GROMACS .gro file of C-alpha atoms in nm:
model
  149
    1VAL     CA    1  -0.002   0.011  -0.012
    2MET     CA    2   0.271   0.230   0.069
    3TYR     CA    3   0.458   0.161  -0.226
    4VAL     CA    4   0.111   0.266  -0.391
    5GLN     CA    5   0.072   0.559  -0.283
    6ASN     CA    6   0.418   0.680  -0.309
    7THR     CA    7   0.437   0.593  -0.677
    8ILE     CA    8   0.062   0.796  -0.680
    9ARG     CA    9   0.244   1.129  -0.486
   10ILE     CA   10   0.540   1.087  -0.739
   11LYS     CA   11   0.270   1.079  -1.081
   12GLU     CA   12   0.090   1.356  -0.900
   13LYS     CA   13   0.398   1.547  -0.829
   14LYS     CA   14   0.550   1.480  -1.210
   15LEU     CA   15   0.181   1.583  -1.343
   16THR     CA   16   0.182   1.942  -1.125
   17GLN     CA   17   0.509   2.006  -1.272
   18GLU     CA   18   0.435   1.936  -1.654
   19TYR     CA   19   0.053   2.121  -1.575
   20GLN     CA   20   0.272   2.409  -1.434
   21SER     CA   21   0.541   2.413  -1.715
   22GLN     CA   22   0.222   2.423  -1.949
   23ILE     CA   23   0.075   2.741  -1.781
   24LYS     CA   24   0.396   2.910  -1.770
   25THR     CA   25   0.441   2.852  -2.170
   26LEU     CA   26   0.060   2.926  -2.208
   27THR     CA   27   0.106   3.246  -2.013
   28ALA     CA   28   0.434   3.332  -2.208
   29ASN     CA   29   0.264   3.308  -2.559
   30ASN     CA   30  -0.063   3.521  -2.379
   31SER     CA   31   0.226   3.768  -2.297
   32GLN     CA   32   0.395   3.751  -2.598
   33LYS     CA   33   0.018   3.776  -2.782
   34ILE     CA   34  -0.084   4.089  -2.569
   35GLU     CA   35   0.293   4.238  -2.612
   36THR     CA   36   0.204   4.253  -3.038
   37LEU     CA   37  -0.085   4.357  -2.995
   38LYS     CA   38  -0.001   4.646  -2.749
   39TRP     CA   39   0.220   4.763  -3.061
   40GLN     CA   40   0.021   4.685  -3.300
   41ILE     CA   41  -0.205   4.962  -3.124
   42VAL     CA   42   0.067   5.212  -3.132
   43ASP     CA   43   0.140   5.123  -3.479
   44ASP     CA   44  -0.176   5.192  -3.582
   45LEU     CA   45  -0.238   5.512  -3.428
   46SER     CA   46   0.056   5.604  -3.677
   47ASN     CA   47   0.011   5.433  -4.022
   48ASN     CA   48  -0.398   5.435  -4.002
   49CYS     CA   49  -0.488   5.785  -3.894
   50GLU     CA   50  -0.192   6.073  -3.808
   51VAL     CA   51   0.026   5.969  -4.108
   52LYS     CA   52  -0.220   5.779  -4.333
   53GLY     CA   53  -0.190   5.830  -4.674
   54ILE     CA   54   0.182   5.944  -4.690
   55PRO     CA   55   0.442   5.706  -4.846
   56GLU     CA   56   0.665   5.515  -4.598
   57GLY     CA   57   1.014   5.688  -4.640
   58ARG     CA   58   0.845   6.030  -4.553
   59LYS     CA   59   0.585   5.943  -4.235
   60ASN     CA   60   0.877   6.041  -4.002
   61ALA     CA   61   0.921   6.379  -4.129
   62THR     CA   62   0.591   6.467  -4.164
   63THR     CA   63   0.515   6.814  -3.977
   64ILE     CA   64   0.129   6.999  -3.984
   65VAL     CA   65   0.058   7.290  -3.764
   66ASP     CA   66  -0.229   7.164  -3.545
   67THR     CA   67  -0.553   7.332  -3.447
   68ASN     CA   68  -0.394   7.492  -3.169
   69GLY     CA   69  -0.155   7.649  -3.383
   70ALA     CA   70   0.121   7.404  -3.296
   71TYR     CA   71   0.396   7.226  -3.488
   72SER     CA   72   0.304   6.816  -3.480
   73ARG     CA   73   0.611   6.596  -3.576
   74GLY     CA   74   0.668   6.282  -3.714
   75ALA     CA   75   0.457   5.947  -3.751
   76TRP     CA   76   0.301   6.036  -3.423
   77GLN     CA   77   0.216   6.368  -3.480
   78TRP     CA   78   0.395   6.478  -3.141
   79GLN     CA   79   0.356   6.830  -3.021
   80THR     CA   80   0.705   6.936  -2.857
   81LYS     CA   81   0.541   7.011  -2.544
   82THR     CA   82   0.358   6.738  -2.565
   83VAL     CA   83   0.706   6.526  -2.585
   84GLN     CA   84   0.859   6.765  -2.274
   85TYR     CA   85   0.596   6.704  -2.080
   86TYR     CA   86   0.567   6.321  -2.124
   87TYR     CA   87   0.989   6.225  -2.047
   88LYS     CA   88   0.960   6.442  -1.780
   89LYS     CA   89   0.679   6.247  -1.571
   90LEU     CA   90   0.756   5.906  -1.734
   91TYR     CA   91   1.157   5.922  -1.737
   92SER     CA   92   1.180   6.242  -1.488
   93LYS     CA   93   1.437   6.366  -1.794
   94ASP     CA   94   1.437   6.706  -1.860
   95ILE     CA   95   1.460   6.779  -2.264
   96THR     CA   96   1.493   7.088  -2.459
   97VAL     CA   97   1.300   7.183  -2.718
   98ASP     CA   98   1.557   7.074  -2.998
   99GLU     CA   99   1.536   6.717  -2.818
  100ALA     CA  100   1.177   6.693  -2.818
  101VAL     CA  101   1.179   6.770  -3.166
  102LEU     CA  102   1.440   6.514  -3.271
  103ILE     CA  103   1.260   6.265  -3.048
  104ALA     CA  104   0.942   6.365  -3.265
  105TYR     CA  105   1.089   6.292  -3.594
  106THR     CA  106   1.300   5.972  -3.464
  107ARG     CA  107   1.062   5.686  -3.507
  108ASP     CA  108   1.200   5.425  -3.226
  109LYS     CA  109   1.182   5.710  -2.973
  110ALA     CA  110   0.888   5.844  -3.076
  111ARG     CA  111   0.714   5.530  -3.134
  112ARG     CA  112   0.846   5.405  -2.778
  113LEU     CA  113   0.683   5.733  -2.623
  114ALA     CA  114   0.407   5.694  -2.787
  115TYR     CA  115   0.355   5.299  -2.602
  116ASP     CA  116   0.477   5.438  -2.299
  117VAL     CA  117   0.201   5.727  -2.286
  118ILE     CA  118  -0.086   5.447  -2.460
  119TRP     CA  119  -0.018   5.179  -2.183
  120GLY     CA  120   0.150   5.353  -1.921
  121GLU     CA  121  -0.106   5.670  -1.882
  122ILE     CA  122  -0.435   5.616  -1.735
  123GLY     CA  123  -0.616   5.782  -2.093
  124GLY     CA  124  -0.304   5.827  -2.236
  125VAL     CA  125  -0.436   5.767  -2.587
  126ARG     CA  126  -0.664   6.083  -2.587
  127ASN     CA  127  -0.362   6.275  -2.650
  128TRP     CA  128  -0.445   6.124  -2.980
  129GLY     CA  129  -0.829   6.249  -2.943
  130VAL     CA  130  -0.921   6.235  -3.332
  131CYS     CA  131  -0.736   5.980  -3.447
  132SER     CA  132  -0.835   5.772  -3.090
  133LYS     CA  133  -1.223   5.791  -3.184
  134ARG     CA  134  -1.182   5.744  -3.545
  135LEU     CA  135  -1.039   5.396  -3.457
  136GLY     CA  136  -1.260   5.307  -3.150
  137LEU     CA  137  -0.857   5.273  -2.964
  138VAL     CA  138  -1.053   5.337  -2.646
  139SER     CA  139  -1.253   5.023  -2.652
  140LYS     CA  140  -0.968   4.807  -2.838
  141ILE     CA  141  -0.709   4.874  -2.549
  142ASN     CA  142  -0.994   4.792  -2.272
  143ILE     CA  143  -1.015   4.464  -2.414
  144ILE     CA  144  -0.664   4.394  -2.438
  145ARG     CA  145  -0.618   4.532  -2.059
  146GLN     CA  146  -0.854   4.270  -1.975
  147LEU     CA  147  -0.656   4.033  -2.139
  148GLU     CA  148  -0.421   4.070  -1.925
  149ASP     CA  149  -0.606   4.054  -1.614
   0.00000   0.00000   0.00000
């Protein structure tokens, strides 16, 4: 009887370890998928609204005068003061106007900042009010946040 009980315990332990391993794999895969969805939101904001229709090679160099009279720059249409504000808030870094402009025009930095604002700030996507509404980003973000919980 002791032998059978020990054998059952060993098998249960092995199954539990295998199950935990499978859960970790599923969680890792889901985390990767969720992360992909998050970046897709960031990229959709740029490609399907902010600089939609602009040739790929020119998206990062796009500049417009926005409705508030300020320049919006790059593929995510960052305004200088907004870049400065979020660099201070998110990264505890004061940056100059020139640095903010450069960040707005530098795809990787502008993209990373957009990600951090959208996913790190409650209501951060509302910095892109028109495009957020046009693309239904608030509801998409809420769904992704529910998947994370």
